[in-house]
PDB file of C-alpha atoms and ligand atoms in Angstrom:
ATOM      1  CA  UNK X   1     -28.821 -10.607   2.458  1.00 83.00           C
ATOM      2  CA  UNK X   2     -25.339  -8.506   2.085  1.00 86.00           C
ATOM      3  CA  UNK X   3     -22.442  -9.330   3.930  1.00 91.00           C
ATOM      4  CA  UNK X   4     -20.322  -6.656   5.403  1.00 94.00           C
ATOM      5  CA  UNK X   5     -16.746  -6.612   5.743  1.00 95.00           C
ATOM      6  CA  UNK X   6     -14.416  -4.155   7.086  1.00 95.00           C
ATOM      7  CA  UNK X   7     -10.542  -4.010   6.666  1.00 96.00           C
ATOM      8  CA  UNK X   8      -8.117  -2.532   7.542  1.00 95.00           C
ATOM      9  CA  UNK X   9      -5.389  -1.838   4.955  1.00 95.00           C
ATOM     10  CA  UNK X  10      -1.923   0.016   5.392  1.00 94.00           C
ATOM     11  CA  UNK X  11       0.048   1.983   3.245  1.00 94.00           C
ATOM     12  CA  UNK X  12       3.494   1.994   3.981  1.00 93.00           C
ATOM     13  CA  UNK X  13       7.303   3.185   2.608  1.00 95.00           C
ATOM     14  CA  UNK X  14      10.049   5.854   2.474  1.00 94.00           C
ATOM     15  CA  UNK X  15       8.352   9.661   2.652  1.00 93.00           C
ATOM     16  CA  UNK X  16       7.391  11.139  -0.985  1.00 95.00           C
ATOM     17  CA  UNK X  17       7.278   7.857  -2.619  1.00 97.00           C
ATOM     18  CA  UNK X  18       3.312   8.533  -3.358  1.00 96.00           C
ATOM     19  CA  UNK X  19       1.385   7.248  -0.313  1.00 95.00           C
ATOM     20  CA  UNK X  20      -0.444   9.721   0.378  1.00 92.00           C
ATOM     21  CA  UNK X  21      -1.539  10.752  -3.486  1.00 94.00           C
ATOM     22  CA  UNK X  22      -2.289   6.891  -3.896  1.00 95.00           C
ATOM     23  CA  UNK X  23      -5.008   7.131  -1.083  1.00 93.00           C
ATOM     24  CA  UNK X  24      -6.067  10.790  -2.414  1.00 90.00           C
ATOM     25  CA  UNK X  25      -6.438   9.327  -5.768  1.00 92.00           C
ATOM     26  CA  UNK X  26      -7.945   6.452  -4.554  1.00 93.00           C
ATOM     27  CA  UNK X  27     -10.319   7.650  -2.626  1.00 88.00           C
ATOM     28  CA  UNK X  28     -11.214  11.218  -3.640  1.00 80.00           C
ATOM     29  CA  UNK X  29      -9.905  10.017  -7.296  1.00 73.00           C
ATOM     30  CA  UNK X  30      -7.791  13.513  -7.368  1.00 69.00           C
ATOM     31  CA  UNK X  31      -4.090  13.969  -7.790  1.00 70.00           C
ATOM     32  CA  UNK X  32      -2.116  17.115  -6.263  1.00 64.00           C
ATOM     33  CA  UNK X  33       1.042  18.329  -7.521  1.00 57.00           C
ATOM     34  CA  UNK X  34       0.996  19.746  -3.709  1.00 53.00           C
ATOM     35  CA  UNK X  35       3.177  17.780  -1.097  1.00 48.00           C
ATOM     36  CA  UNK X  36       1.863  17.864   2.281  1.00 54.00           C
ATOM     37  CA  UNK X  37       3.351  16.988   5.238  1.00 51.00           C
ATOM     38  CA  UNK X  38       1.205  16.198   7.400  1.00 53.00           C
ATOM     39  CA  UNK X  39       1.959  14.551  10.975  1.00 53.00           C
ATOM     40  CA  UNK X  40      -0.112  11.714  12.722  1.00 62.00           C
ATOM     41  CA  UNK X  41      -1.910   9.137  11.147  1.00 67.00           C
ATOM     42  CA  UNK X  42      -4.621   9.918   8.158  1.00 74.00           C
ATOM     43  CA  UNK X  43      -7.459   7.538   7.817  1.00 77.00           C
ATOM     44  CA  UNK X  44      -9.745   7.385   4.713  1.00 87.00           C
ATOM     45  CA  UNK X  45     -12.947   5.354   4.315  1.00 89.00           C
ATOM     46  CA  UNK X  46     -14.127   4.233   1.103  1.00 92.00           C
ATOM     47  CA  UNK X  47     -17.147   1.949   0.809  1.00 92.00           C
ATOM     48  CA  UNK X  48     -17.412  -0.417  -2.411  1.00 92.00           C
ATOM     49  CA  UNK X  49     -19.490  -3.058  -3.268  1.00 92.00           C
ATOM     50  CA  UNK X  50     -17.929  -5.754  -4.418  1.00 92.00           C
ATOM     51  CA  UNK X  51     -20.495  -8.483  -4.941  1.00 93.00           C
ATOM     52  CA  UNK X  52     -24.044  -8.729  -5.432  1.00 93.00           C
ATOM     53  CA  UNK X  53     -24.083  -9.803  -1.819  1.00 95.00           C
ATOM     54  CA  UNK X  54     -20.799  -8.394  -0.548  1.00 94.00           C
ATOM     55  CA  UNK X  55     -20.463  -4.424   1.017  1.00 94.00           C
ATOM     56  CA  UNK X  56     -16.715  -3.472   1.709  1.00 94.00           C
ATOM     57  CA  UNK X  57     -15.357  -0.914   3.943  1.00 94.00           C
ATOM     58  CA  UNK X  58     -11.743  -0.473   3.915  1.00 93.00           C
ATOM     59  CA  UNK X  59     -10.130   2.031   6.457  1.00 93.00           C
ATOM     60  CA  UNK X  60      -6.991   2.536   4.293  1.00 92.00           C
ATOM     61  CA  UNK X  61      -4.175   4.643   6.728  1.00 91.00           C
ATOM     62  CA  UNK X  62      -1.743   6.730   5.650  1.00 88.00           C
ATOM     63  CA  UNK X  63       1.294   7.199   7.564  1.00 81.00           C
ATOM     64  CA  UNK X  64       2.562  10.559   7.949  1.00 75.00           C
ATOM     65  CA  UNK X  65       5.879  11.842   9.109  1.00 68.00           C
ATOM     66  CA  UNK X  66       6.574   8.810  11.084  1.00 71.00           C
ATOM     67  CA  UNK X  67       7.800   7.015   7.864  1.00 73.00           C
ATOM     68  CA  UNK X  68      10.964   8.760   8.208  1.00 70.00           C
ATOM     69  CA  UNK X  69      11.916   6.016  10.786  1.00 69.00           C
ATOM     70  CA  UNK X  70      11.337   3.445   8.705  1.00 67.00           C
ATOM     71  CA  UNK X  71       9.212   1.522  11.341  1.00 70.00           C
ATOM     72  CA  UNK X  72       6.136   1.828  13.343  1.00 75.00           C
ATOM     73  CA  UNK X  73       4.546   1.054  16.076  1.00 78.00           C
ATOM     74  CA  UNK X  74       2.551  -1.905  16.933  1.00 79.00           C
ATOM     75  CA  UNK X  75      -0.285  -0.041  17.603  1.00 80.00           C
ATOM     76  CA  UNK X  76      -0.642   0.903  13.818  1.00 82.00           C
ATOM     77  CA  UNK X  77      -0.111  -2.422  12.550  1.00 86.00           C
ATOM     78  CA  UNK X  78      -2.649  -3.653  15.000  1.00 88.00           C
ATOM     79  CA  UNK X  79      -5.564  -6.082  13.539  1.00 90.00           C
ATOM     80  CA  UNK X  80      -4.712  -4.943   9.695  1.00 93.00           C
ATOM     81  CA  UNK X  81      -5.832  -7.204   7.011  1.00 95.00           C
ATOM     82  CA  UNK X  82      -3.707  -6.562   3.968  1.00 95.00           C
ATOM     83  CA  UNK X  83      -0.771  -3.812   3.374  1.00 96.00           C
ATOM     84  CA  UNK X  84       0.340  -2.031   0.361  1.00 97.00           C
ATOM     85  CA  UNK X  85       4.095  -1.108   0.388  1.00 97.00           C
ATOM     86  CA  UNK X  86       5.203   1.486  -1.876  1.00 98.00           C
ATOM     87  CA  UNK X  87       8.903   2.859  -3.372  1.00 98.00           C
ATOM     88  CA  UNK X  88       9.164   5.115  -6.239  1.00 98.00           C
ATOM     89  CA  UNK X  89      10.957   3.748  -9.828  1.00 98.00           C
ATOM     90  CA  UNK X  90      12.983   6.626  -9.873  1.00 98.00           C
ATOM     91  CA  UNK X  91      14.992   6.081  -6.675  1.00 98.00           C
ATOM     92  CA  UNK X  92      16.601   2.836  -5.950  1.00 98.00           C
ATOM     93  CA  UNK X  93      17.020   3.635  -2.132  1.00 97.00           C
ATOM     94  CA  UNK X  94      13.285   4.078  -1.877  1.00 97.00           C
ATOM     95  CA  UNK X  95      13.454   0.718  -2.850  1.00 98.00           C
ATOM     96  CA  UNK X  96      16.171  -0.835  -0.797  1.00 97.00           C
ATOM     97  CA  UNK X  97      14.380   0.232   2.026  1.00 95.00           C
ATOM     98  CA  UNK X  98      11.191  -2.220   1.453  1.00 96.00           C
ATOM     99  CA  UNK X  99      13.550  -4.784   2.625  1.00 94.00           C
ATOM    100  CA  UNK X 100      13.431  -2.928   6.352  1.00 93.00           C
ATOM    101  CA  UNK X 101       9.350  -2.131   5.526  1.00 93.00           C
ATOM    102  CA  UNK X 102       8.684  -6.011   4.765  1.00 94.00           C
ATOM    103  CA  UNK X 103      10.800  -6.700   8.445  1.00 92.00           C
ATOM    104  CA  UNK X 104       9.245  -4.548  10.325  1.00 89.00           C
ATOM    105  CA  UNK X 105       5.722  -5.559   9.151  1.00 90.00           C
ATOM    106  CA  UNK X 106       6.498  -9.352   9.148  1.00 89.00           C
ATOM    107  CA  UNK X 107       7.470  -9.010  13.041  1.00 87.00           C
ATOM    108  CA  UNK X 108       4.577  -6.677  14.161  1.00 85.00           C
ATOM    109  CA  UNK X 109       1.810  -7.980  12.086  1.00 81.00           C
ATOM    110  CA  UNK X 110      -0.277 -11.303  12.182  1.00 72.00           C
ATOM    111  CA  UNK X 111      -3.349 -12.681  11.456  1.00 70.00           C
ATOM    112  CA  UNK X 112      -4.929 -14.053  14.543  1.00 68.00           C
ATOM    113  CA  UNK X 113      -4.241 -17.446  13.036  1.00 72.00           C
ATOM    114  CA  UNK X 114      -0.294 -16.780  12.834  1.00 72.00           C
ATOM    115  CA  UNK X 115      -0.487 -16.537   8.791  1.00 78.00           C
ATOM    116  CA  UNK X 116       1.309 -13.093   7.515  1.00 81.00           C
ATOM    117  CA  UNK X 117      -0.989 -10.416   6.324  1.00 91.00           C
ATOM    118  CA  UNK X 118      -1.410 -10.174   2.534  1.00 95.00           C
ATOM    119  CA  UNK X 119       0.734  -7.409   1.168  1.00 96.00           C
ATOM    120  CA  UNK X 120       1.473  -5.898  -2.729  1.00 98.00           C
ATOM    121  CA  UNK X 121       4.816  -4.118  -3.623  1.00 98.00           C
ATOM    122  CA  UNK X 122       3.689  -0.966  -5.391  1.00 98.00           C
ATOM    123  CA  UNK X 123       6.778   0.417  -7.987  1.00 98.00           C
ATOM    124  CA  UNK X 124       5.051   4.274  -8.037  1.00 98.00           C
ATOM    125  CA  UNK X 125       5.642   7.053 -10.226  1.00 98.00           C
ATOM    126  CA  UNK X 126       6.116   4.518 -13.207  1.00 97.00           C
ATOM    127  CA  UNK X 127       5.117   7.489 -15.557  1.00 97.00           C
ATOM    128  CA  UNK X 128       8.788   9.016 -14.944  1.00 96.00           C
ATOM    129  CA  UNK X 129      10.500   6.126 -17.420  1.00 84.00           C
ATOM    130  CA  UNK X 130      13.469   6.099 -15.725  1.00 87.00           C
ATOM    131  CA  UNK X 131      13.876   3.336 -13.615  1.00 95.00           C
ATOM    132  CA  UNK X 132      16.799   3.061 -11.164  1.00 97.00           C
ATOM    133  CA  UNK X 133      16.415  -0.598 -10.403  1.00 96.00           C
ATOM    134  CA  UNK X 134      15.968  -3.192 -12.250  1.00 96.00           C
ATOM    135  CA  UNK X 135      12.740  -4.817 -12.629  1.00 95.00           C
ATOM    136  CA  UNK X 136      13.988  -8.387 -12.337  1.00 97.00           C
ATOM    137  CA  UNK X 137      15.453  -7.213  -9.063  1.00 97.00           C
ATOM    138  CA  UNK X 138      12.004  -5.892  -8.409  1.00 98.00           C
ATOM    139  CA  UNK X 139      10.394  -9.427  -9.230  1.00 97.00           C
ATOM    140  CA  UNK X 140      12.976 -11.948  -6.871  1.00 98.00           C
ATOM    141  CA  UNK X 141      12.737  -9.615  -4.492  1.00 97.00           C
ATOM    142  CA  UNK X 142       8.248  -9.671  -4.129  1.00 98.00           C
ATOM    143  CA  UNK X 143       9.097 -13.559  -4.250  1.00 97.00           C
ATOM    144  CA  UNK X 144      11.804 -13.584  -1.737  1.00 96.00           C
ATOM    145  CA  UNK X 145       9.873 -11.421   0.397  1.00 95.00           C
ATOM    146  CA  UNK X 146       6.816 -13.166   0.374  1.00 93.00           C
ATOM    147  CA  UNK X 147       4.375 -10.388  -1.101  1.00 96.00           C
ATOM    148  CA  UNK X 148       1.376 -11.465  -3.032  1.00 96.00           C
ATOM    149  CA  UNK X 149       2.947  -9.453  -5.989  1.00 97.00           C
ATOM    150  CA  UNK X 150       4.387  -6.464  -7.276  1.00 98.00           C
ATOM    151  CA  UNK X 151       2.815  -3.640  -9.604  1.00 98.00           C
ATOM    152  CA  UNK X 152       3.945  -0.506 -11.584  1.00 98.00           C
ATOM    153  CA  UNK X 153       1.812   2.127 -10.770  1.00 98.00           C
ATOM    154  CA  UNK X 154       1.141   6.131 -11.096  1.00 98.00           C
ATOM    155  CA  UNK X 155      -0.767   8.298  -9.341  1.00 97.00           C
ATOM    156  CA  UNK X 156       0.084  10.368 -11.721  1.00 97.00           C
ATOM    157  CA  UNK X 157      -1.700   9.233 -14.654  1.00 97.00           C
ATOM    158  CA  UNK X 158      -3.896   6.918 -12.589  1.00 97.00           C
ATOM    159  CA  UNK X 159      -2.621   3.675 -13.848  1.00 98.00           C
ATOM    160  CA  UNK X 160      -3.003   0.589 -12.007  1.00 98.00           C
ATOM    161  CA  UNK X 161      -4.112   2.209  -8.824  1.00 97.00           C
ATOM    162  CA  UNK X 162      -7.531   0.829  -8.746  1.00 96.00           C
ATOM    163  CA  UNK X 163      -6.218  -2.528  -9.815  1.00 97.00           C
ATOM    164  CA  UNK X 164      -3.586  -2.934  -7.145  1.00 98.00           C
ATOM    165  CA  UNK X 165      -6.498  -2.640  -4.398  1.00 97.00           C
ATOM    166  CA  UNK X 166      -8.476  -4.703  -6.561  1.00 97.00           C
ATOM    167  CA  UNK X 167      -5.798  -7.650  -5.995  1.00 97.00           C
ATOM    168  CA  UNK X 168      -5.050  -6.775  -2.430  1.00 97.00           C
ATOM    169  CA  UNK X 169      -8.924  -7.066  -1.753  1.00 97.00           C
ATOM    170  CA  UNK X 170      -9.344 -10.481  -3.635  1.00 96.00           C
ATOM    171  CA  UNK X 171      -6.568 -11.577  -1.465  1.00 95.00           C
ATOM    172  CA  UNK X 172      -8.385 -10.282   2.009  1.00 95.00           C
ATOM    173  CA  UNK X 173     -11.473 -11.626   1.201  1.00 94.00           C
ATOM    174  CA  UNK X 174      -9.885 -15.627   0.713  1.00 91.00           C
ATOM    175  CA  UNK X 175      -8.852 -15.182   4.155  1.00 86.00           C
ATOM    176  CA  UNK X 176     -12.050 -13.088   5.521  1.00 84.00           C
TER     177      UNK X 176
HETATM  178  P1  GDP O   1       4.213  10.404   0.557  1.00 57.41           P
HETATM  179  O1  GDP O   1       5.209  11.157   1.354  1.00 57.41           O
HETATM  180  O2  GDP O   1       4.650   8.999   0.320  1.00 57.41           O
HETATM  181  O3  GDP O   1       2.835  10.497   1.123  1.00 57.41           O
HETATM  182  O4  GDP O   1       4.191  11.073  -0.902  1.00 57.41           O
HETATM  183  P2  GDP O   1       3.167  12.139  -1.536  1.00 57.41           P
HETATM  184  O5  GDP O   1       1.888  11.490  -1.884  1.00 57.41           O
HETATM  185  O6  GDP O   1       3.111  13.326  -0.642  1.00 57.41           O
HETATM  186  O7  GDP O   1       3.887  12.471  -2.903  1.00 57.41           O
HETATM  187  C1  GDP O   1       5.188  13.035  -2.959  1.00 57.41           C
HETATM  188  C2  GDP O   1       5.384  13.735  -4.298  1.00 57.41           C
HETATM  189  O8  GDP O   1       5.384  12.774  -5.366  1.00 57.41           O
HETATM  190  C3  GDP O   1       4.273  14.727  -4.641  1.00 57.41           C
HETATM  191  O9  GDP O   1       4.849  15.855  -5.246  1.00 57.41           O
HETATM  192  C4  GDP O   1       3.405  13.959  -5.616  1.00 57.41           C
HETATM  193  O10 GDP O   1       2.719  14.831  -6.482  1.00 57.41           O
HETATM  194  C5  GDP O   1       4.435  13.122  -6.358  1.00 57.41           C
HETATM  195  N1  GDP O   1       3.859  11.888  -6.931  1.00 57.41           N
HETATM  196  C6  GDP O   1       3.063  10.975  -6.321  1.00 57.41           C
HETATM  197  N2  GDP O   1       2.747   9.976  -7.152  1.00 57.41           N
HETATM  198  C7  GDP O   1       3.347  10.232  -8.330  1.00 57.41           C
HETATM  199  C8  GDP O   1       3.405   9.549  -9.590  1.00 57.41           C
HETATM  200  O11 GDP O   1       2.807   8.472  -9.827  1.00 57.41           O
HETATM  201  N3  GDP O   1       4.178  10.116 -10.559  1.00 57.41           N
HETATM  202  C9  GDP O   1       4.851  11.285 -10.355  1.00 57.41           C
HETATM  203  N4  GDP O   1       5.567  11.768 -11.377  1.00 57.41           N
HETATM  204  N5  GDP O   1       4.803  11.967  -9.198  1.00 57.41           N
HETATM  205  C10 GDP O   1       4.075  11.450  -8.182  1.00 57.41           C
HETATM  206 MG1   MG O   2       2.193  11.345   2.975  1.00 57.41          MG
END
């Protein structure tokens, strides 16, 4: 017998911090150098198996254009099981902005037993070197703020992208 699960999993922060080339890379494991703007909401499916006896689907959405509110609807947030927020190392706004992010997806989104959704602070474009924050600021902040953890990653180079899911989905699956 194989259990199926499906989840739901956002990807959310400032415009041209690397959403959309995470879930690209992710999913279609390619990189473009090509920035796209497109407008609505992008889903992508990707099916692993992550047990002997366990089939994942997760619907991973990608945000696009909205995020230059900084907020979204409820409808988005609606019935997701774990989040991946995302700033890039090279621009500390991108960064001070996760504190909004983190607000806005603490007060729209809950588990139908009241606990907060399992999310992962993604530090992108860590290939670039120069980082304009500091990465103990980085740290209090993910324990402040209640996130599950933080990660360097590049879509770049591909480092730590499979990984971060990895963790998100270990997370999601306690709570399945
Ligand atoms: P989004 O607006 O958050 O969806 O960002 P995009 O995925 O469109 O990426 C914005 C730009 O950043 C593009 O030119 C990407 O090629 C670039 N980019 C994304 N990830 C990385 C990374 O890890 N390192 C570097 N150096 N550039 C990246
Ligand atoms: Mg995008």
């Amino acid at each position: 017998m194989v259990s199926n699960f499906l989840f739901k999993v956002l990807i959310v922060g400032d415009p041209l911090v690397g959403k959309t080339s995470f879930v690209q890379r992710y999913v279609n494991k390619t990189f473009s150098k090509h920035y796209r703007a497109t407008v609505g909401v992008d889903f992508a499916l990707k099916v692993l198996r992550w047990s002997d006896t366990e089939t994942l689907r997760l619907q991973l959405w990608d945000v696009a254009g909205q995020e230059r509110f900084a907020s979204m609807t409820r409808l988005y947030y609606k019935d997701a099981a774990g989040c991946l927020l995302m700033f890039d190392v090279s621009s500390s706004n991108t960064f001070y902005n996760c504190i909004g992010w983190k607000q806005d997806l603490d007060s729209k989104m809950q588990q139908r037993d009241g606990q907060a959704v399992p999310c992962i602070l993604l530090a992108n474009k860590c290939d670039l070197g120069e980082w304009a924050i500091g990465q103990t600021e980085v740290d209090q902040f993910s324990r402040e703020h209640n996130f599950i953890g933080w990660m360097e990653t590049s879509v770049k180079e591909n480092r730590n992208i499979e990984k971060a899911v990895s963790v998100l989905i270990n997370e999601m699956m306690v709570r399945a």
